[in-house]
XYZ file of C-alpha atoms in Angstrom:
507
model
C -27.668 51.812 -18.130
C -27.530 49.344 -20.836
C -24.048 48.059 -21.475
C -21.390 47.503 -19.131
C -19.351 50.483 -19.775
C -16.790 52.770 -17.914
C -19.938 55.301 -18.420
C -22.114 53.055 -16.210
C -19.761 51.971 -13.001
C -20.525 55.705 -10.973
C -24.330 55.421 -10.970
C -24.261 51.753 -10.507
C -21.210 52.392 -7.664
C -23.649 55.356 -6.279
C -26.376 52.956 -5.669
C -24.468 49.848 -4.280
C -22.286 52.071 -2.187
C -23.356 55.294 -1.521
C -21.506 55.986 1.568
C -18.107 54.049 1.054
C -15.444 55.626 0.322
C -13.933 55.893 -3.019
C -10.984 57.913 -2.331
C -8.523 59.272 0.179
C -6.465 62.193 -1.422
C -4.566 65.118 0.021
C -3.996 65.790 3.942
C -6.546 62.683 4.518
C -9.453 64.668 2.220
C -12.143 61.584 1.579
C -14.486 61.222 -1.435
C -17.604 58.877 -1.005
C -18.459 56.707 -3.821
C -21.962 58.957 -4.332
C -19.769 62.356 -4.072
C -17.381 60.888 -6.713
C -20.431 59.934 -8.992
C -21.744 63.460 -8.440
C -18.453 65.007 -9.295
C -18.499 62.627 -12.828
C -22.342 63.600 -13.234
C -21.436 67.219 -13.330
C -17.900 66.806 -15.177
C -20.439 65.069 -18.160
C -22.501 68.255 -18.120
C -19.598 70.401 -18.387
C -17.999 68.772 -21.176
C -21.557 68.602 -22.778
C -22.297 71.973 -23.094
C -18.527 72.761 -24.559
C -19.667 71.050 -27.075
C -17.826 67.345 -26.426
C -19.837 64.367 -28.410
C -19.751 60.946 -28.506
C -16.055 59.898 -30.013
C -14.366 63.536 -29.238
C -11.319 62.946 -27.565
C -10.648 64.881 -24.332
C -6.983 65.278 -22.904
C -6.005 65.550 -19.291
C -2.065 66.697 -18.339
C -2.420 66.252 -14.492
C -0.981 64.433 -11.281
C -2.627 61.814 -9.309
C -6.380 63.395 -7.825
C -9.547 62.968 -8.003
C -10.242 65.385 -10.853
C -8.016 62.897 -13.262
C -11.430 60.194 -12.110
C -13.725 62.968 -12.363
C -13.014 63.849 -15.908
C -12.771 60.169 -17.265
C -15.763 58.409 -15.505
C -17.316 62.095 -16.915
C -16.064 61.641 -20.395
C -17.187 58.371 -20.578
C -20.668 58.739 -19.451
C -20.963 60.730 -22.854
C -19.158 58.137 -24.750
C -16.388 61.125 -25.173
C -12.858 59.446 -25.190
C -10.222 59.836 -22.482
C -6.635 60.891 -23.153
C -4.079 60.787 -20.517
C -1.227 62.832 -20.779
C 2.484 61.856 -19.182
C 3.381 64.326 -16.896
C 6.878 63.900 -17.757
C 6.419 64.548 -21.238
C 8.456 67.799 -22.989
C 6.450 70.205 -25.247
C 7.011 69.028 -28.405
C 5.902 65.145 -27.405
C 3.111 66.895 -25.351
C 2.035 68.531 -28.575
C 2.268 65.268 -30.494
C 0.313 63.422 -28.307
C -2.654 66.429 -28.256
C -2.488 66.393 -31.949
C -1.947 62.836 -32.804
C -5.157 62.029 -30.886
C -7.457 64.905 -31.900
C -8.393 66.154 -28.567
C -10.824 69.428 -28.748
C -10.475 69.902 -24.805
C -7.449 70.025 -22.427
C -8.000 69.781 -18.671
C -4.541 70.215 -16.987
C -2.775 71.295 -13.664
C -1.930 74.819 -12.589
C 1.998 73.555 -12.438
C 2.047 73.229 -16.397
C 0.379 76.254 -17.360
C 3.696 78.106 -18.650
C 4.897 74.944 -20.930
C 1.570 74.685 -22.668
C 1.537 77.823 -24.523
C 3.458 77.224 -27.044
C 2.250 73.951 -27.380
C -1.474 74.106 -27.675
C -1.269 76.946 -30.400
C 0.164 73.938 -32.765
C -2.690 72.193 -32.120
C -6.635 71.974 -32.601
C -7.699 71.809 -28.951
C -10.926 74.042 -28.551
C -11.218 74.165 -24.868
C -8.873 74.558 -21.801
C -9.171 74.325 -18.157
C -7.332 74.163 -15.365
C -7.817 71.915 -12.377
C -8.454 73.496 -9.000
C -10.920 76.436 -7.899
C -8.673 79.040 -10.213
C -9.713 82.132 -9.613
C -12.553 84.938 -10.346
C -11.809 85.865 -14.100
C -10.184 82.231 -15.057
C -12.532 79.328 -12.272
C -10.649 76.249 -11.789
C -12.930 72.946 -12.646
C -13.429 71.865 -9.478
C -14.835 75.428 -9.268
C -17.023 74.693 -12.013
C -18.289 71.487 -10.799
C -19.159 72.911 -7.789
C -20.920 75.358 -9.279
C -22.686 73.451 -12.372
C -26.949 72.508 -12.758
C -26.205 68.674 -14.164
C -28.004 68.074 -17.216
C -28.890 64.098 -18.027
C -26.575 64.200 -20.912
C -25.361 60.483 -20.425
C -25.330 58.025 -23.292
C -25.155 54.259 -23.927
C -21.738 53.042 -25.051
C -21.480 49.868 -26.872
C -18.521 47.997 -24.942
C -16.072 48.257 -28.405
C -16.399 52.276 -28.606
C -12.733 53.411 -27.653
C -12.817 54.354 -24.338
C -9.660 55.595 -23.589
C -6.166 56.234 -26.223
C -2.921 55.831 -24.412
C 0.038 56.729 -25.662
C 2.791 53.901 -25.451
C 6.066 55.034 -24.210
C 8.279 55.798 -27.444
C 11.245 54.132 -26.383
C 11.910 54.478 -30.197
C 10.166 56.754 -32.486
C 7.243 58.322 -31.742
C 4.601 57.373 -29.220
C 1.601 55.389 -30.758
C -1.771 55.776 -29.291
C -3.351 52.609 -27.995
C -7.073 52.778 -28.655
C -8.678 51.333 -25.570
C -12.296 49.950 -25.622
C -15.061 50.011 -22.516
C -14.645 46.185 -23.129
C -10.454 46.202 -22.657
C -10.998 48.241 -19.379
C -13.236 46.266 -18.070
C -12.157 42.563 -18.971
C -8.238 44.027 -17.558
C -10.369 45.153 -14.355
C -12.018 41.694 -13.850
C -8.780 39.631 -14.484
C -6.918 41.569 -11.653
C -10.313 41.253 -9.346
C -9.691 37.161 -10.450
C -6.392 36.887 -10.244
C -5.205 39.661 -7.299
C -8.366 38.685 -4.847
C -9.550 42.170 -4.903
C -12.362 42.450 -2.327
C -14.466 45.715 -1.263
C -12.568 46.483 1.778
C -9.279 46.454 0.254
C -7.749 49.426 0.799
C -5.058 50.698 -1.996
C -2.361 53.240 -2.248
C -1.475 54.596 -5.671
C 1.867 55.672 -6.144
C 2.171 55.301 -9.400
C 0.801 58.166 -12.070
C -2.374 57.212 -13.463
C -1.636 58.390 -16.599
C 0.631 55.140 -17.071
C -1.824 51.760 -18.449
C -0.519 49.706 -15.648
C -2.064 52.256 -12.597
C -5.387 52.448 -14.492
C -5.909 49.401 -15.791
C -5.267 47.593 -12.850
C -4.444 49.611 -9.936
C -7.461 52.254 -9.903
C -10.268 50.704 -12.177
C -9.925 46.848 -10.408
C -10.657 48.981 -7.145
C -13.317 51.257 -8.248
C -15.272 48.520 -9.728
C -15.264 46.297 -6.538
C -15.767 49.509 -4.872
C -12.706 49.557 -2.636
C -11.221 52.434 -1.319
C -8.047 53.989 -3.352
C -5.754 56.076 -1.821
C -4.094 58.757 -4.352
C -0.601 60.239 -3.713
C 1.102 63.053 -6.051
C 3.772 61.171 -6.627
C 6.258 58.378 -5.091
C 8.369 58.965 -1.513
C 9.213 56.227 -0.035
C 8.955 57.713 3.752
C 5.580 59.227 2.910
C 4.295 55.765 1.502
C 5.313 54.090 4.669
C 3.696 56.682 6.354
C 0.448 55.851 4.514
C 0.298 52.265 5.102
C 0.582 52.815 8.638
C -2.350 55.933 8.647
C -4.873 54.428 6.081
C -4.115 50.681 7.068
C -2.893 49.772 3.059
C -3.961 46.390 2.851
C -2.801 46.581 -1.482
C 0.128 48.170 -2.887
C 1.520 48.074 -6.597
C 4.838 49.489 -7.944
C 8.270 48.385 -9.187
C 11.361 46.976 -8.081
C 12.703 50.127 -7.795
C 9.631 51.561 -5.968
C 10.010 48.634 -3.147
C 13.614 48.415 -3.165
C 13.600 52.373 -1.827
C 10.875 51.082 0.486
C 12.983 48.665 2.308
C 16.352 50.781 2.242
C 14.331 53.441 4.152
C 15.019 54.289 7.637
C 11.558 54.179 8.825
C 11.389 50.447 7.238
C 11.544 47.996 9.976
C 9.449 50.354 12.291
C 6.437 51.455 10.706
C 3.811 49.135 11.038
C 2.870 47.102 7.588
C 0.983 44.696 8.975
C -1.990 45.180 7.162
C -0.328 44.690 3.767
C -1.448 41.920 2.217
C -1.313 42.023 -1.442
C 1.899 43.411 -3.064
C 2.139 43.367 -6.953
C 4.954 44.328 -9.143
C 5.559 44.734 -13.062
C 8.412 46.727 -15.085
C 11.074 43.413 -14.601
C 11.546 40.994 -12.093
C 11.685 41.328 -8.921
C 15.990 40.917 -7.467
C 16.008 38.537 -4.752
C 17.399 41.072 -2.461
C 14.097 42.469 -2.690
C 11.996 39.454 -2.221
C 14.181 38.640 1.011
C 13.536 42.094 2.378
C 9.893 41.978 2.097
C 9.727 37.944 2.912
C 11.563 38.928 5.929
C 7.723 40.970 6.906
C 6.288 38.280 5.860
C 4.799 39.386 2.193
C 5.130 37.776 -1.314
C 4.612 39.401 -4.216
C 2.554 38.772 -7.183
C 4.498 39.603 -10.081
C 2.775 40.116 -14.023
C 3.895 41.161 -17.839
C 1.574 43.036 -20.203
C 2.150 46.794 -22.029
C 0.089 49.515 -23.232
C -2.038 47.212 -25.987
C -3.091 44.797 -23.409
C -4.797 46.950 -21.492
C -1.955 46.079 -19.703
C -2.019 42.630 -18.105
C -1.652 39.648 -19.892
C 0.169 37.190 -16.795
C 0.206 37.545 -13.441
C 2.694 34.980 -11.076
C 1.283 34.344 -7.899
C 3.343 34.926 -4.818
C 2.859 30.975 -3.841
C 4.780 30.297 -6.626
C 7.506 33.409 -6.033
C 9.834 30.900 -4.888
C 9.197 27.924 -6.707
C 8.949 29.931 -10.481
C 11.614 32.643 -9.757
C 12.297 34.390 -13.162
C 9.027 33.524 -14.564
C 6.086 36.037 -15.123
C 3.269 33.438 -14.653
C 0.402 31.898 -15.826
C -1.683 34.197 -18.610
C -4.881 36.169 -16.312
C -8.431 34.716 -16.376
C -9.521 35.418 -19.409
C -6.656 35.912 -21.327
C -4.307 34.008 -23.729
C -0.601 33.483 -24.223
C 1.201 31.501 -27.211
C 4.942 31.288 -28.428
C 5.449 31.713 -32.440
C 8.611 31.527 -34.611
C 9.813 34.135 -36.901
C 7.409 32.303 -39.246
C 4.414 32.212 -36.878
C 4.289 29.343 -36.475
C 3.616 28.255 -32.897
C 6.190 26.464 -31.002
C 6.170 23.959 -28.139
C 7.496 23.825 -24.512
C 10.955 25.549 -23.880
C 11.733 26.981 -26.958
C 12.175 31.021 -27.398
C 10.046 32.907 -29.771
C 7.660 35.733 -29.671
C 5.379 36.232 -27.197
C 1.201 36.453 -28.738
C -1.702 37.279 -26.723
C -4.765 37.498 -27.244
C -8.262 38.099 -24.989
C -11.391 40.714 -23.975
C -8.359 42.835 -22.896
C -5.954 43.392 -26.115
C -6.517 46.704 -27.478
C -8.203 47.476 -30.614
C -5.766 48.807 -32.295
C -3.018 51.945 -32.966
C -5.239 55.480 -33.540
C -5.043 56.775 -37.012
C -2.420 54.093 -38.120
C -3.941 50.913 -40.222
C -0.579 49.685 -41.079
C 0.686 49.558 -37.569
C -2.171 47.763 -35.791
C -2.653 45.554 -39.034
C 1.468 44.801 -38.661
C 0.365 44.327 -34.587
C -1.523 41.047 -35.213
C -1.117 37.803 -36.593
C -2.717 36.500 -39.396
C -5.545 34.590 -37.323
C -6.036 37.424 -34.397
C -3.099 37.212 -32.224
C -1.345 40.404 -30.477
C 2.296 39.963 -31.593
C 4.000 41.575 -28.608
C 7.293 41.926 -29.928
C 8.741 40.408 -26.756
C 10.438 36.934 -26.543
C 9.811 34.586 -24.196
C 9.283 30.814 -23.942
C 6.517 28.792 -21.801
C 7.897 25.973 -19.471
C 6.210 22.579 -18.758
C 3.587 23.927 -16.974
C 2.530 27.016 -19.104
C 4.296 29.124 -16.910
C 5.579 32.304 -18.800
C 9.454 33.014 -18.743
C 10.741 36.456 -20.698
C 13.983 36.570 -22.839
C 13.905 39.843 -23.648
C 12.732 42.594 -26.358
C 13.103 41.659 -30.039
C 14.914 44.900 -30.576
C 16.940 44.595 -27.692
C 18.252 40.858 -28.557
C 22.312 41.258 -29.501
C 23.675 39.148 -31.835
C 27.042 38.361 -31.013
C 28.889 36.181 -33.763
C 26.665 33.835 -34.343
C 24.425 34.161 -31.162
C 22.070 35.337 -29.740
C 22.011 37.348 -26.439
C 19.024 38.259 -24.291
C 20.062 41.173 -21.898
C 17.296 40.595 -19.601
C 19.124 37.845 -18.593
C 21.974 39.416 -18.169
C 20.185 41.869 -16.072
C 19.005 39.681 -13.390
C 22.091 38.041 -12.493
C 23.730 42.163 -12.463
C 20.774 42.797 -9.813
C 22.143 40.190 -7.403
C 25.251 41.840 -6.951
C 25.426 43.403 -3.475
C 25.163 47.276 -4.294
C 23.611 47.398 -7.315
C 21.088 49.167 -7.402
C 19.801 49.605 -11.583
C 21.357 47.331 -14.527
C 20.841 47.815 -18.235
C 22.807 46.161 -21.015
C 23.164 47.058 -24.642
C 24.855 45.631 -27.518
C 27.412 48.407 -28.751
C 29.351 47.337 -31.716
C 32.305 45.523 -31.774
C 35.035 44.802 -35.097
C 35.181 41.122 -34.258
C 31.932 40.103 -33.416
C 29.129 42.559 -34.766
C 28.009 43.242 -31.489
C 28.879 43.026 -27.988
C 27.233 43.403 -24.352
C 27.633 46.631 -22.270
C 26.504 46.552 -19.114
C 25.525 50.188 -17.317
C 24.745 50.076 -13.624
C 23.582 52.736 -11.048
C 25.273 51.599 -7.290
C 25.159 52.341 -3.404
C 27.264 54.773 -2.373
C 28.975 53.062 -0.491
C 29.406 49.783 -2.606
C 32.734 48.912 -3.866
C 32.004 47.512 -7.758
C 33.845 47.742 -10.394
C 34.249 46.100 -14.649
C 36.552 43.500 -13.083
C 34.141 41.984 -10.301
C 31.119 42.231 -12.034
C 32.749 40.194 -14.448
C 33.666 38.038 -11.516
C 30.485 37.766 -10.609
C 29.212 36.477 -13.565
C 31.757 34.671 -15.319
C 30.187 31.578 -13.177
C 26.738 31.761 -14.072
C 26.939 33.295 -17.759
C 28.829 32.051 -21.095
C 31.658 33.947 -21.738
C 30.552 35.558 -24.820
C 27.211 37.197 -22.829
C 29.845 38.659 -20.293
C 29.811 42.385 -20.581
C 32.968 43.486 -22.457
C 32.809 46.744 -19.928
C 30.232 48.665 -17.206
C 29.481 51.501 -17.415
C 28.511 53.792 -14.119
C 25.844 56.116 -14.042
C 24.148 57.889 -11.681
C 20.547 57.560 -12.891
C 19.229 55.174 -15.619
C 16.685 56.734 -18.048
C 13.136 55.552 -17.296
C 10.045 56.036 -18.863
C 7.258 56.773 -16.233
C 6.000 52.880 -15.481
C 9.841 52.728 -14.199
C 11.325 51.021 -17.703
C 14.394 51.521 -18.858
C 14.375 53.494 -21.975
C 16.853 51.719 -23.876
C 16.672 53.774 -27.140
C 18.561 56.623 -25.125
C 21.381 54.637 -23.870
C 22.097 52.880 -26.983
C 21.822 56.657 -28.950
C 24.602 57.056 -25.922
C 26.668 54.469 -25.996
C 26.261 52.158 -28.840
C 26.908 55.047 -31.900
């Protein structure tokens, strides 16, 4: 135990804090922190003697458990790299992502069995396993585990080996794998332990997949490193999370607006006891202040943050003193991280004025696997992440987002940032999801489309959403029509895939 590796925090988690526990999972199954170390010793062995080295890459296609922490605490202890696979993912952008990133081994639930077939004949994966106990012919790996004499096969990592690739979320073109280092995983662990006040008897629910950066990075790994206790769900229902606050007494809780908005629409809201809750952070967009009402009302703030895939994710976090007071901002950059606005020129610009967002810190990736010109394209010319988001800093460095340089429309001769757009579309009464688009227009180039999900029972239409914001927006960001859908596109961290409603609406 040399370096401060991922391949280092279960033995040195097994002899702080043996008896905590790590993990609540299931019907209220519990994992200690020296069963969960046990269950990484033997996953090591058991990729060892398949013949996984140092640098191999090993996949895992799987829900929220403690097998998806088994295998990568395991695959790093052998400096073998970790690749998380989206659940959500079709065949053909499964098959990508296994043969994009090399992986010789697959460990994957039962539930995708049938859709792999095809898909891991087009690739060069050597090994397969299923989670579970599986049966007599075919064991399961937690069978295996179970079953396994561990070898000492661990080796030291030096804290810039890749640790983990993970695949951004191809809102256009392909997905890109984002190498991340021991180093990124940590430093992202120790800003959220800075700036979240993680402590060891925090208790956390994860209802987010932890194949998505933002649940690793700084839902699970933050809490495994103070050695916290992390409570893993399947997946997200908002009755069932309330449920767990109340049973496990959830002190943390991370998600989305959408994830908290369903939270406080559901019947069980104002009577399940929340009152250990205490540290509530969202990412994906702003929080609506709908939202911030209904949880304000239980007396909780949120901390809110910005970051993506090659920042391991977080680069700012907002504090929820400052909720209030910096409403629309994303916050101050984390700890040890850094945040700068350049011009189309790079050259860095002051206070107030809109450019590109640049980051830099222990946490920013090392670059794109297996593509030079991309990760060399990714940085400026003295180090800098270039995040491809704009976004200006105010008078106290506090971090405000305009929007995606590929989603700016230019309208005439201006420019039009649909984020902004977006926010005042989520304080209508009803709404419920808001995207806008520039389609294309004869007379100006482009225009803004706005496309909305709604309540039921809410009574919008083009006409008073234009209302609405004719009073708070220019005229020419007003949307020149709405669209209503029931269900937005989202990629699995809850964003908006934009790509597919412009492929939709703007051709």
């Amino acid at each position: 135990m040399h370096h401060h590796g991922l391949g280092t925090w279960m033995a040195k988690r097994r002899l702080k804090s043996p008896e905590k526990t790590a993990l609540i999972y299931g019907d209220g199954e519990r994992l200690t922190y020296r069963e969960l170390a046990d269950l990484a010793d033997a996953a090591s062995t058991m990729l060892s003697r398949r013949g996984i080295r140092k640098g191999d890459p090993v996949a895992y296609l799987g829900e929220n458990s403690p097998e998806f922490l088994t295998v990568l605490f395991g695959a790093a202890q052998i400096g073998a790299v970790f690749v998380p696979v989206n659940t959500r993912l079709a065949p053909p952008e499964v098959a990508h992502v296994l043969s994009d990133s090399g992986a010789r081994m697959l460990i994957h639930d039962a539930d995708f069995a049938e859709r792999l077939v095809p898909v891991i004949a087009e690739t060069q994966i050597d090994h397969v396993i299923q989670t579970g106990a599986g049966d007599h012919s075919h064991p399961g790996l937690a069978a295996v585990l179970a079953q396994i004499q561990v070898d000492d096969v661990r080796i030291v990592n030096d804290v810039d080996d890749p640790a983990a690739i993970i695949y951004t979320s191809g809102t256009t073109g392909k997905p890109k794998g984002a190498v991340l280092t021991h180093d990124n995983l940590t430093w992202v662990s120790m800003n959220c332990i800075v700036d979240y006040d993680v402590v060891s008897s925090d208790v956390a629910l994860m209802i987010s997949p932890l194949f998505h950066v933002a649940s690793l990075g700084m839902g699970a790994l933050p809490v495994i490193l103070k050695g916290a206790t992390l409570v893993l769900e399947k997946g997200f229902d908002p009755g069932r999370a309330l449920a767990q606050i109340e049973r496990n007494g959830i002190t943390m809780l991370s998600g989305v607006p959408t994830t908290y908005q369903l939270m406080a629409d559901h019947p069980n809201w104002a009577s399940t006891d929340i009152s250990t809750l205490a540290k509530l952070t969202c990412g994906g967009s702003a929080v609506p202040t709908r939202i911030l009402d209904a949880f304000e009302q239980r007396g909780l703030s949120f901390s809110q943050g910005y970051g993506m895939t090659e920042t391991s994710p977080g680069a700012t976090s907002l504090s929820p003193a400052k909720t209030r007071e910096k409403q629309g901002s994303v916050g101050l950059p984390h700890f040890f991280t850094e945040v700068r606005i350049a011009d189309a020129s790079g050259a860095i610009v002051g206070q107030g004025t809109v450019g590109e967002i640049e980051i830099a810190g222990p946490n920013v990736f090392s670059g794109y696997h297996g593509l030079p010109e991309a990760t060399a394209a990714a940085f400026s010319t003295d180090g800098w992440f270039r995040s491809g988001d704009l976004g200006y800093l105010d008078d106290e460095g506090y971090l405000y987002i305009a929007d995606r340089l590929k989603d700016m429309i230019i309208s005439g001769s201006e420019n039009i940032y649909p984020a902004e757009i977006e926010n005042h579309l989520y304080s209508i009464d009803g709404v419920t999801g808001a995207a806008v688009i520039g389609v294309p227009d004869d007379k100006w180039g482009e225009v803004p489309l706005a496309i909305l999900t709604v309540r039921k029972d809410a009574s919008i239409d083009t006409a008073s959403v234009r209302r609405h914001l004719e009073s708070k927006l220019a005229r020419y960001k007003l949307p020149k029509n709405v669209v209503f859908v029931t269900e937005l596109p989202r990629t699995a961290s809850g964003k908006v895939r934009k790509a597919d409603l412009r492929a939709q609406y703007a051709t």
